[in-house]
XYZ file of C-alpha atoms in Angstrom:
683
model
C -20.987 -14.621 -23.953
C -18.769 -12.133 -22.163
C -18.201 -13.197 -18.551
C -19.651 -16.552 -17.609
C -17.903 -18.512 -14.903
C -16.117 -20.724 -17.386
C -15.431 -24.058 -15.740
C -16.416 -23.143 -12.198
C -17.491 -26.174 -10.190
C -15.630 -28.748 -12.338
C -12.962 -31.014 -10.875
C -9.322 -30.239 -11.585
C -6.517 -32.400 -12.903
C -2.735 -32.087 -13.003
C -1.165 -29.063 -14.643
C -0.273 -30.723 -17.959
C -3.974 -31.352 -18.632
C -4.770 -27.717 -17.871
C -2.061 -26.595 -20.269
C -3.349 -28.908 -22.994
C -6.885 -27.613 -22.474
C -5.637 -24.026 -22.622
C -3.836 -24.693 -25.904
C -6.914 -26.348 -27.410
C -9.192 -23.529 -26.238
C -6.887 -20.933 -27.778
C -7.359 -22.418 -31.285
C -11.052 -23.267 -30.868
C -12.491 -20.545 -33.103
C -9.798 -20.598 -35.784
C -9.170 -24.376 -35.903
C -12.095 -26.205 -34.305
C -11.075 -29.540 -35.868
C -7.631 -29.335 -34.261
C -9.170 -28.296 -30.943
C -11.494 -31.309 -31.156
C -8.590 -33.661 -31.735
C -6.702 -32.277 -28.747
C -9.775 -32.509 -26.505
C -10.367 -36.110 -27.537
C -6.713 -36.918 -26.830
C -7.110 -35.505 -23.320
C -10.262 -37.606 -22.772
C -8.446 -40.766 -23.825
C -6.085 -40.207 -20.907
C -8.681 -38.759 -18.540
C -12.151 -40.084 -19.446
C -15.041 -37.973 -18.231
C -12.986 -34.810 -17.641
C -15.775 -32.147 -17.801
C -13.706 -29.283 -19.294
C -12.540 -31.569 -22.083
C -16.088 -32.811 -22.739
C -17.249 -29.185 -22.930
C -14.446 -28.422 -25.363
C -15.469 -31.347 -27.591
C -19.030 -29.998 -27.760
C -17.798 -26.460 -28.467
C -15.641 -27.721 -31.327
C -18.454 -29.827 -32.793
C -20.791 -26.810 -32.876
C -18.188 -24.695 -34.617
C -17.605 -27.478 -37.142
C -21.282 -27.403 -38.140
C -22.433 -30.398 -36.086
C -24.897 -28.744 -33.688
C -26.969 -31.856 -32.984
C -23.979 -33.876 -31.833
C -22.863 -30.906 -29.741
C -26.347 -30.499 -28.273
C -26.602 -34.154 -27.264
C -23.227 -34.091 -25.522
C -24.035 -30.791 -23.766
C -27.462 -31.985 -22.641
C -25.875 -34.972 -20.935
C -23.106 -32.835 -19.479
C -25.626 -30.308 -18.087
C -27.425 -33.068 -16.206
C -24.211 -33.936 -14.392
C -23.195 -30.289 -13.892
C -26.450 -28.272 -13.803
C -24.940 -25.101 -12.332
C -22.069 -24.486 -14.741
C -22.966 -21.392 -16.802
C -20.544 -22.186 -19.631
C -22.304 -25.492 -20.280
C -25.742 -23.882 -20.309
C -24.528 -21.126 -22.638
C -23.105 -23.642 -25.130
C -26.180 -25.855 -24.845
C -28.442 -22.927 -25.689
C -26.421 -22.090 -28.801
C -26.131 -25.707 -29.948
C -29.870 -26.320 -29.461
C -30.607 -23.122 -31.363
C -28.361 -24.153 -34.240
C -29.968 -27.592 -34.256
C -33.415 -26.019 -34.555
C -34.621 -26.943 -31.075
C -35.822 -23.559 -29.803
C -37.617 -24.925 -26.733
C -34.499 -26.718 -25.508
C -32.416 -23.602 -26.108
C -34.890 -21.441 -24.182
C -34.918 -23.913 -21.282
C -31.126 -23.708 -21.048
C -31.218 -19.916 -21.193
C -33.903 -19.762 -18.526
C -31.622 -21.727 -16.177
C -28.639 -19.605 -17.185
C -30.289 -16.207 -16.644
C -31.618 -17.309 -13.274
C -28.074 -18.140 -12.210
C -26.393 -15.128 -13.805
C -29.006 -12.384 -14.394
C -26.297 -9.736 -14.683
C -24.848 -11.158 -17.905
C -26.552 -9.423 -20.828
C -25.652 -11.900 -23.561
C -27.928 -14.597 -22.152
C -30.904 -12.245 -22.146
C -30.292 -11.020 -25.696
C -30.003 -14.580 -27.040
C -33.167 -15.511 -25.166
C -34.953 -12.540 -26.740
C -33.989 -13.574 -30.258
C -35.253 -17.117 -29.645
C -38.494 -15.955 -28.034
C -39.075 -13.750 -31.049
C -38.465 -16.734 -33.336
C -41.064 -18.657 -31.317
C -43.606 -15.859 -31.820
C -43.529 -14.740 -28.186
C -43.043 -11.072 -29.024
C -43.867 -9.503 -25.659
C -41.675 -11.980 -23.774
C -38.876 -11.287 -26.251
C -39.245 -7.558 -25.684
C -38.959 -8.033 -21.927
C -35.889 -10.225 -22.369
C -34.240 -7.480 -24.426
C -35.066 -4.987 -21.681
C -33.515 -7.322 -19.112
C -30.399 -7.531 -21.278
C -30.173 -3.728 -21.431
C -30.632 -3.539 -17.664
C -27.827 -6.061 -17.150
C -25.524 -4.225 -19.576
C -26.011 -1.002 -17.611
C -23.917 -2.556 -14.828
C -21.195 -3.924 -17.098
C -17.814 -2.488 -16.083
C -16.453 -2.281 -19.639
C -19.486 -0.377 -20.870
C -19.485 1.895 -17.831
C -15.830 2.792 -18.458
C -16.536 3.505 -22.131
C -19.574 5.620 -21.251
C -17.553 7.652 -18.737
C -14.831 8.261 -21.319
C -17.483 9.409 -23.817
C -19.118 11.804 -21.345
C -15.681 13.209 -20.505
C -15.256 13.894 -24.232
C -12.476 11.286 -24.513
C -14.072 9.934 -27.658
C -10.989 8.147 -29.021
C -10.588 6.230 -25.759
C -14.270 5.330 -25.688
C -14.158 4.125 -29.278
C -11.087 1.967 -28.599
C -12.794 0.317 -25.610
C -15.955 -0.353 -27.590
C -14.116 -1.652 -30.654
C -12.217 -4.084 -28.433
C -15.473 -5.244 -26.891
C -17.102 -5.681 -30.318
C -14.158 -7.832 -31.416
C -15.153 -10.241 -28.640
C -18.913 -9.731 -28.937
C -19.702 -8.639 -32.500
C -23.471 -8.610 -31.999
C -23.728 -7.025 -28.557
C -26.466 -4.387 -28.958
C -25.447 -2.254 -25.958
C -21.913 -1.900 -27.301
C -23.172 -1.118 -30.795
C -25.568 1.568 -29.548
C -22.945 3.238 -27.375
C -20.478 3.255 -30.272
C -23.203 4.906 -32.363
C -23.469 7.678 -29.786
C -19.697 8.177 -29.868
C -19.863 8.735 -33.637
C -22.875 11.030 -33.239
C -20.925 13.176 -30.788
C -18.158 13.336 -33.381
C -20.634 14.596 -35.954
C -20.471 11.444 -38.101
C -24.220 11.064 -38.562
C -23.976 8.394 -41.271
C -21.932 6.044 -39.096
C -24.022 6.836 -36.023
C -27.266 6.006 -37.804
C -25.894 2.756 -39.224
C -24.740 1.584 -35.787
C -27.912 2.504 -33.913
C -30.063 0.916 -36.622
C -27.967 -2.234 -36.250
C -28.435 -2.223 -32.465
C -32.204 -2.099 -32.926
C -32.078 -4.860 -35.542
C -30.151 -7.105 -33.150
C -32.375 -6.282 -30.159
C -35.784 -4.958 -31.305
C -36.839 -4.545 -27.666
C -33.956 -2.183 -26.920
C -36.241 0.793 -26.254
C -33.524 3.305 -25.409
C -31.701 2.517 -28.640
C -34.923 2.912 -30.628
C -35.649 6.211 -28.877
C -32.151 7.425 -29.818
C -32.640 6.178 -33.385
C -35.874 8.174 -33.735
C -34.084 11.328 -32.612
C -31.285 10.710 -35.123
C -33.819 10.135 -37.892
C -35.561 13.398 -36.983
C -32.239 15.221 -37.133
C -31.784 13.825 -40.640
C -35.386 14.655 -41.610
C -36.148 10.985 -42.296
C -39.638 11.510 -40.963
C -41.375 8.471 -42.437
C -38.721 6.163 -40.963
C -38.951 7.989 -37.633
C -42.709 7.394 -37.537
C -42.281 3.654 -38.174
C -39.968 3.368 -35.182
C -42.111 5.673 -33.039
C -45.137 3.444 -33.730
C -43.120 0.415 -32.600
C -41.819 2.161 -29.492
C -45.339 3.167 -28.483
C -46.243 -0.548 -28.162
C -43.437 -1.290 -25.687
C -44.521 -3.340 -22.657
C -42.548 -0.800 -20.629
C -45.242 1.864 -20.585
C -43.278 5.101 -20.733
C -45.121 8.383 -21.427
C -41.900 9.653 -23.000
C -42.433 7.231 -25.862
C -45.850 8.742 -26.546
C -44.288 12.197 -26.493
C -41.614 11.343 -29.022
C -44.281 9.854 -31.296
C -46.245 13.088 -30.980
C -43.141 15.089 -31.927
C -42.776 12.988 -35.082
C -46.423 13.612 -35.968
C -45.907 17.355 -35.478
C -42.951 17.294 -37.858
C -45.083 15.420 -40.380
C -47.834 18.022 -40.074
C -50.304 15.731 -38.289
C -51.219 18.185 -35.539
C -54.523 16.425 -34.839
C -52.710 13.157 -34.157
C -50.296 14.920 -31.818
C -53.163 16.645 -29.992
C -54.829 13.290 -29.395
C -51.672 11.969 -27.720
C -51.238 15.063 -25.551
C -54.870 14.991 -24.438
C -54.622 11.293 -23.582
C -51.554 11.914 -21.417
C -53.179 14.897 -19.706
C -56.352 12.923 -18.990
C -54.204 10.460 -17.057
C -52.078 13.102 -15.317
C -53.118 16.738 -15.787
C -50.288 18.361 -13.807
C -47.770 18.163 -16.683
C -46.775 21.685 -17.790
C -44.573 20.497 -20.667
C -47.403 18.445 -22.152
C -49.824 21.370 -21.787
C -47.315 23.552 -23.611
C -46.877 21.008 -26.409
C -50.646 20.796 -26.761
C -50.765 24.584 -27.002
C -48.205 24.559 -29.816
C -50.238 22.049 -31.821
C -53.527 23.880 -31.239
C -51.940 27.185 -32.259
C -50.756 25.595 -35.506
C -54.291 24.368 -36.171
C -55.676 27.876 -35.607
C -57.567 26.912 -32.450
C -56.422 30.001 -30.608
C -58.766 29.932 -27.620
C -57.843 26.340 -26.842
C -54.152 27.149 -27.316
C -54.408 30.016 -24.839
C -56.079 27.691 -22.340
C -53.300 25.118 -22.757
C -50.531 27.663 -22.282
C -52.231 29.092 -19.207
C -52.545 25.605 -17.774
C -48.787 25.195 -18.291
C -47.908 28.352 -16.337
C -50.450 27.547 -13.645
C -48.574 24.290 -12.966
C -45.138 25.901 -13.417
C -45.332 29.697 -12.953
C -41.709 30.307 -14.001
C -42.037 28.327 -17.246
C -40.635 30.986 -19.542
C -41.353 29.257 -22.842
C -45.053 28.901 -22.003
C -45.276 32.619 -21.201
C -43.512 33.420 -24.468
C -45.862 31.085 -26.321
C -48.775 33.135 -24.993
C -47.124 36.418 -25.943
C -46.104 35.014 -29.319
C -49.713 34.472 -30.341
C -49.465 38.144 -31.427
C -53.213 38.643 -31.262
C -53.279 37.954 -27.502
C -52.494 40.790 -25.099
C -51.011 39.965 -21.702
C -52.560 42.155 -18.985
C -51.204 43.798 -15.846
C -51.764 40.640 -13.806
C -49.702 38.668 -16.305
C -46.915 41.261 -16.149
C -46.893 41.012 -12.363
C -46.820 37.208 -12.526
C -43.887 37.230 -14.961
C -41.947 39.726 -12.859
C -42.582 37.542 -9.835
C -41.344 34.512 -11.775
C -38.152 36.370 -12.707
C -37.584 37.211 -9.062
C -37.804 33.531 -8.111
C -35.180 32.681 -10.737
C -32.604 35.177 -9.492
C -31.240 32.643 -7.006
C -30.246 30.207 -9.770
C -29.752 32.243 -12.943
C -27.139 29.971 -14.535
C -29.423 26.921 -14.492
C -32.583 28.743 -15.575
C -31.318 30.946 -18.398
C -33.866 29.599 -20.882
C -36.744 30.510 -18.580
C -35.170 33.902 -17.876
C -34.672 35.023 -21.466
C -38.114 33.727 -22.460
C -39.632 35.785 -19.646
C -37.763 38.904 -20.809
C -39.082 38.446 -24.362
C -42.585 37.912 -22.959
C -42.414 41.024 -20.797
C -41.134 42.955 -23.789
C -44.214 41.957 -25.797
C -46.616 42.679 -22.906
C -45.138 46.120 -22.257
C -45.048 46.892 -25.972
C -48.774 46.146 -26.142
C -49.212 48.506 -23.166
C -47.317 51.206 -25.150
C -44.482 51.350 -22.615
C -41.901 51.196 -25.376
C -38.882 52.141 -23.265
C -39.510 49.336 -20.763
C -40.341 46.931 -23.591
C -37.037 47.694 -25.309
C -35.123 47.085 -22.073
C -36.648 43.626 -21.698
C -36.133 42.742 -25.363
C -32.529 43.885 -25.054
C -31.950 41.833 -21.910
C -33.509 38.722 -23.408
C -31.445 39.046 -26.576
C -28.196 39.587 -24.670
C -28.745 36.429 -22.630
C -29.728 34.393 -25.676
C -26.718 35.622 -27.653
C -24.353 34.163 -25.052
C -25.927 30.728 -25.523
C -25.454 30.345 -29.279
C -22.624 30.338 -31.765
C -22.847 32.742 -34.681
C -19.746 34.060 -36.438
C -21.007 36.951 -38.569
C -17.695 37.369 -40.414
C -17.505 33.672 -41.244
C -21.071 33.687 -42.509
C -20.439 36.804 -44.647
C -17.449 35.072 -46.226
C -19.607 32.052 -47.113
C -22.230 34.291 -48.686
C -19.556 36.189 -50.628
C -18.201 32.888 -51.991
C -21.693 31.951 -53.154
C -22.292 35.395 -54.642
C -19.092 35.368 -56.690
C -19.693 31.796 -57.852
C -23.143 32.120 -59.421
C -22.439 34.664 -62.150
C -24.327 34.688 -65.438
C -21.264 33.239 -67.179
C -20.982 30.442 -64.621
C -24.659 29.525 -64.917
C -24.373 29.521 -68.717
C -21.332 27.226 -68.601
C -23.224 24.650 -66.562
C -25.715 24.194 -69.394
C -28.735 21.938 -69.113
C -29.250 19.657 -66.158
C -31.199 19.273 -62.980
C -34.553 17.743 -62.179
C -37.188 19.306 -64.468
C -40.018 19.020 -61.907
C -41.964 22.318 -61.727
C -43.563 21.381 -58.384
C -41.567 23.418 -55.839
C -42.274 27.051 -55.034
C -39.611 28.460 -52.715
C -40.425 31.488 -50.567
C -37.179 32.959 -49.269
C -36.069 36.013 -47.314
C -35.610 36.994 -43.712
C -37.949 35.886 -40.946
C -40.711 38.423 -40.205
C -40.607 39.682 -43.794
C -44.171 38.789 -44.762
C -43.287 35.347 -46.102
C -46.068 33.631 -44.147
C -48.572 36.062 -45.676
C -47.337 35.166 -49.171
C -47.511 31.478 -48.304
C -51.070 31.799 -46.977
C -52.179 33.652 -50.118
C -50.654 31.055 -52.434
C -51.820 28.036 -50.429
C -55.377 29.369 -50.868
C -55.005 28.617 -54.600
C -56.393 25.306 -55.797
C -53.125 24.429 -57.580
C -50.812 25.010 -54.607
C -50.285 23.146 -51.334
C -48.676 24.881 -48.389
C -46.402 22.641 -46.368
C -43.994 24.215 -43.869
C -40.412 25.426 -43.546
C -38.674 22.389 -44.995
C -34.997 21.751 -44.139
C -34.231 19.533 -47.120
C -32.556 22.067 -49.423
C -30.394 23.307 -46.574
C -29.370 19.732 -45.777
C -28.389 19.080 -49.395
C -26.424 22.333 -49.499
C -24.707 21.528 -46.192
C -23.676 18.116 -47.471
C -22.141 19.704 -50.564
C -20.340 22.347 -48.489
C -18.849 19.640 -46.272
C -16.926 18.391 -49.292
C -14.995 21.661 -49.230
C -14.571 21.505 -45.453
C -13.241 17.947 -45.751
C -10.619 19.051 -48.287
C -12.104 17.293 -51.308
C -12.280 20.644 -53.150
C -10.250 23.809 -52.635
C -13.251 26.146 -52.635
C -16.999 26.424 -53.078
C -16.948 27.376 -56.780
C -14.753 24.401 -57.731
C -17.071 22.040 -55.881
C -20.208 23.432 -57.561
C -18.516 23.395 -60.980
C -17.693 19.695 -60.502
C -21.388 18.762 -60.463
C -22.270 17.078 -63.733
C -25.725 17.401 -65.308
C -26.461 13.921 -63.955
C -25.324 14.982 -60.472
C -27.607 17.990 -60.578
C -30.530 15.882 -61.759
C -29.938 13.404 -58.949
C -29.799 16.180 -56.336
C -33.002 17.749 -57.628
C -34.758 14.397 -57.610
C -33.496 13.819 -54.068
C -35.096 17.077 -52.958
C -38.431 16.201 -54.579
C -38.352 12.699 -53.063
C -37.424 13.920 -49.593
C -40.215 16.493 -49.494
C -42.899 14.136 -50.782
C -43.731 13.063 -47.213
C -45.094 16.577 -46.565
C -47.428 16.595 -49.553
C -50.961 15.493 -48.754
C -52.983 17.220 -51.481
C -53.147 16.325 -55.158
C -51.880 19.696 -56.394
C -49.255 20.360 -59.075
C -47.268 22.725 -56.822
C -46.169 22.892 -53.207
C -44.502 25.605 -51.129
C -41.232 25.332 -49.247
C -41.185 28.370 -46.977
C -37.766 27.908 -45.392
C -36.618 31.564 -45.354
C -32.914 30.711 -45.127
C -33.020 29.155 -48.594
C -32.088 32.595 -49.977
C -28.527 31.406 -49.416
C -29.096 28.630 -51.963
C -30.963 30.294 -54.837
C -28.045 29.525 -57.168
C -28.058 25.863 -56.197
C -31.842 25.727 -56.623
C -31.411 27.172 -60.126
C -28.941 24.387 -61.023
C -30.727 21.363 -59.564
C -34.380 22.458 -59.978
C -34.339 24.774 -62.996
C -38.145 24.905 -63.271
C -38.804 25.642 -59.609
C -40.139 29.104 -58.780
C -38.455 31.369 -56.230
C -40.233 34.218 -54.439
C -38.219 36.703 -52.409
C -40.367 38.181 -49.608
C -38.805 41.568 -48.824
C -39.680 44.028 -46.054
C -38.254 47.428 -45.092
C -34.844 46.700 -43.501
C -35.559 48.588 -40.275
C -38.959 46.942 -39.820
C -37.697 43.490 -40.754
C -34.557 43.560 -38.610
C -36.244 45.025 -35.551
C -39.154 42.598 -35.814
C -36.732 39.689 -36.059
C -34.680 40.948 -33.119
C -37.674 41.122 -30.770
C -38.878 37.687 -31.864
C -37.433 34.675 -30.109
C -37.172 31.845 -32.622
C -37.299 28.242 -31.452
C -34.347 27.304 -33.650
C -32.268 28.140 -36.669
C -31.965 31.943 -36.602
C -28.753 32.444 -34.619
C -28.076 35.820 -36.265
C -31.198 37.442 -34.797
C -30.130 38.129 -31.202
C -27.864 41.110 -31.828
C -28.827 44.224 -33.798
C -25.437 44.424 -35.483
C -25.542 40.724 -36.407
C -29.016 40.977 -37.877
C -28.108 44.116 -39.857
C -25.069 42.377 -41.308
C -27.194 39.348 -42.158
C -29.690 41.577 -43.985
C -26.817 43.193 -45.913
C -25.477 39.780 -46.932
C -28.941 38.695 -48.027
C -29.618 41.842 -50.057
C -26.215 41.664 -51.758
C -26.597 38.028 -52.765
C -30.124 38.495 -54.089
C -29.018 41.559 -56.092
C -26.132 39.579 -57.574
C -28.438 36.715 -58.505
C -30.909 39.142 -60.084
C -28.051 40.308 -62.321
C -26.926 36.740 -63.082
C -30.414 35.345 -63.799
C -32.769 38.263 -64.531
C -36.406 37.479 -63.817
C -35.721 34.115 -62.241
C -36.710 35.382 -58.788
C -39.961 37.253 -58.194
C -39.796 39.838 -55.415
C -42.787 40.640 -53.207
C -42.439 43.907 -51.313
C -44.408 43.613 -48.085
C -45.467 47.252 -48.003
C -46.728 47.062 -51.587
C -48.621 43.839 -50.842
C -50.352 45.565 -47.928
C -51.141 48.701 -49.974
C -52.397 46.949 -53.132
C -53.178 43.327 -52.350
C -55.188 42.535 -55.515
C -52.533 43.993 -57.808
C -49.633 42.283 -56.057
C -51.451 38.946 -55.935
C -52.162 39.204 -59.661
C -48.457 39.870 -60.359
C -47.475 36.962 -58.148
C -49.849 34.492 -59.816
C -48.749 35.708 -63.242
C -45.124 34.918 -62.334
C -46.209 31.439 -61.237
C -48.288 31.024 -64.439
C -51.366 30.290 -62.390
C -54.888 31.538 -63.116
C -56.294 34.129 -60.756
C -58.570 32.775 -58.019
C -60.650 34.863 -55.609
C -59.666 32.567 -52.752
C -56.193 34.103 -52.775
C -57.717 37.426 -51.698
C -59.716 35.759 -48.897
C -56.640 33.927 -47.596
C -57.628 34.370 -43.939
C -60.497 31.901 -44.418
C -57.987 29.141 -45.213
C -57.914 26.829 -42.185
C -54.633 25.114 -43.031
C -52.078 24.514 -40.286
C -49.482 27.292 -39.930
C -46.429 26.804 -37.709
C -44.636 30.158 -37.956
C -44.667 33.167 -35.631
C -47.217 34.867 -37.908
C -49.735 32.024 -37.679
C -52.476 34.121 -36.073
C -51.875 37.266 -38.110
C -52.450 35.489 -41.440
C -55.839 34.299 -40.190
C -57.069 37.895 -40.366
C -57.521 40.299 -43.277
C -54.475 42.413 -44.112
C -53.986 45.383 -41.810
C -51.528 48.256 -42.170
C -50.771 48.937 -38.506
C -47.546 46.941 -38.512
C -45.884 48.582 -41.527
C -44.060 51.335 -39.632
C -44.481 50.021 -36.116
C -40.728 49.955 -35.585
C -40.750 53.770 -35.416
C -42.118 53.571 -31.868
C -38.687 52.246 -30.937
C -36.697 54.622 -33.129
C -34.967 56.369 -30.172
C -33.109 53.138 -29.390
C -32.481 51.898 -32.945
C -29.769 54.319 -34.048
C -27.080 51.577 -34.133
C -29.311 49.407 -36.315
C -30.001 52.261 -38.706
C -26.303 53.029 -38.965
C -25.402 49.363 -39.539
C -27.950 49.034 -42.360
C -26.640 52.165 -44.067
C -27.765 52.825 -47.667
C -30.096 49.809 -47.700
C -32.652 52.020 -45.959
C -32.602 54.884 -48.458
C -32.413 52.496 -51.433
C -35.475 50.513 -50.329
C -37.310 49.110 -52.155
C -34.582 47.813 -54.489
C -34.849 48.982 -58.102
C -35.324 45.481 -59.464
C -38.527 45.239 -57.454
C -39.996 48.298 -59.160
C -39.485 47.200 -62.757
């Protein structure tokens, strides 16, 4: 225990006895037998000296004689019932002797006397759990966490961490763990220090340990779920979310985090049930209404989604994301009253622009969409431009650094390099990757293919990007001098293991018994070479759209996450150039390995393009692929409503309405415009 009042209340003796006790106490943990001998020698001279009797019991417990220690401590506690050190030792000795009830009785007395000492509560929780009293154990853990929140050592470490003095915080916490190796509050806080450093492996291990030590530590479990989500360990996250939802501390936030896990797993119905339950109890929750709208939109229940979003803005009129969610339905048009309401909301935010930037840029994107629908293209462009400029200041994207990474990948995966690697990789033919830029028609391709009886549509899966990032970190950490050397070091067995890892990690998203599934993460174009090495039988589809249409559409679309290049016309043009160059290089290195779908050709000749696509995938033609809009599967992307309608041609050249303001984009794209579609797509 950390800070019990040692021998408070015991009688004192002359200084030599105190010195002898101090010497014996100093060797107690390392040499309990020697400490016992010294304590007994003191008692021979001073029979009944309480500190010496306590020391005898402490030594006996450490020597593996818990029953003898318990008996001595029980007698000592009767004579000195208000000495915390005696009660603490009695609890541990009774526990070690197998007498849980006696241990709990001692801890009950101890925590009543010193409720601010967390160790007593945590030990009580572990014993209550052993006795099958789960709810009481949970509450004891919560009491321990509450007590730890006032601990000076932990407060100092937390302040150092929040001040970004991570080394100092770690040193404080390591010192505390040396004294208290199983203190869950210290372990959890140390996990957060490592998370802030970017060491996710160490952070996860520590926070998992904190939850193992104190299963009722709700805040640690909440943090663990968030870490698991960041690492895409969705099944594990759901296990912990299910546990957290049963906490005796009824916190709606725990229901919300469980709903977020269900959303990530594709269980939109389960998430909707949670949101509706929370709203039935307390309807004036704009964030919950918005979350419900997101889930309903994914399920294709547009009218209900609109209602949910409008409920959100009725409770919080300046809630920019809810307004954008309405505008982002694409098939919904915001009217003049909505425009007036959004302009009014912007006016209310002018007094505190720094704190409300997210609401402000969302409102600008929403006004851009509303005014575009009203054919006021000049005003729409001004709002899109303002929203993008604000958003660009809030994210980090180094276009030159990214171009250099793409160039390194492009020069690595040559035909000679691929040939030298030889056989290897996981032979599974299951994955179908759809890559490209956002707003390129990839959701349309996904919807067409997921309407085939042999193919399951999942979502934009992060797993390949996570594998690639882990490999790239080996270069960043200095293990390899460059990207090509690192990739070349992968043995056939390594590549097989990585491919199997991808298939295993994505299995949680597969709910249908189909031979193929789709991974529609567009950014995977950066990793087509890696996919070729670790999943040689996977199919890759490049969804390509006219560069002006694609870049402009991406620029006026606010993405929830992951597309940091899209908030500046020059950045997005450079990104498109990098993408086109890498895909052209890979076409030359592995001819025919990637199938390209040109959006404009798919719109003009859907049956012919679908037939070509299915032929590439070696799948029989099915009429359902041409009636893709009847597929009621969940769709999470910005095009979710558009792919629930038959193909229309209105959007092909829509960017031309904004041509007067897109000169810089056209100039930045250069010859990619005149050379579109690429020659390889026409062969």
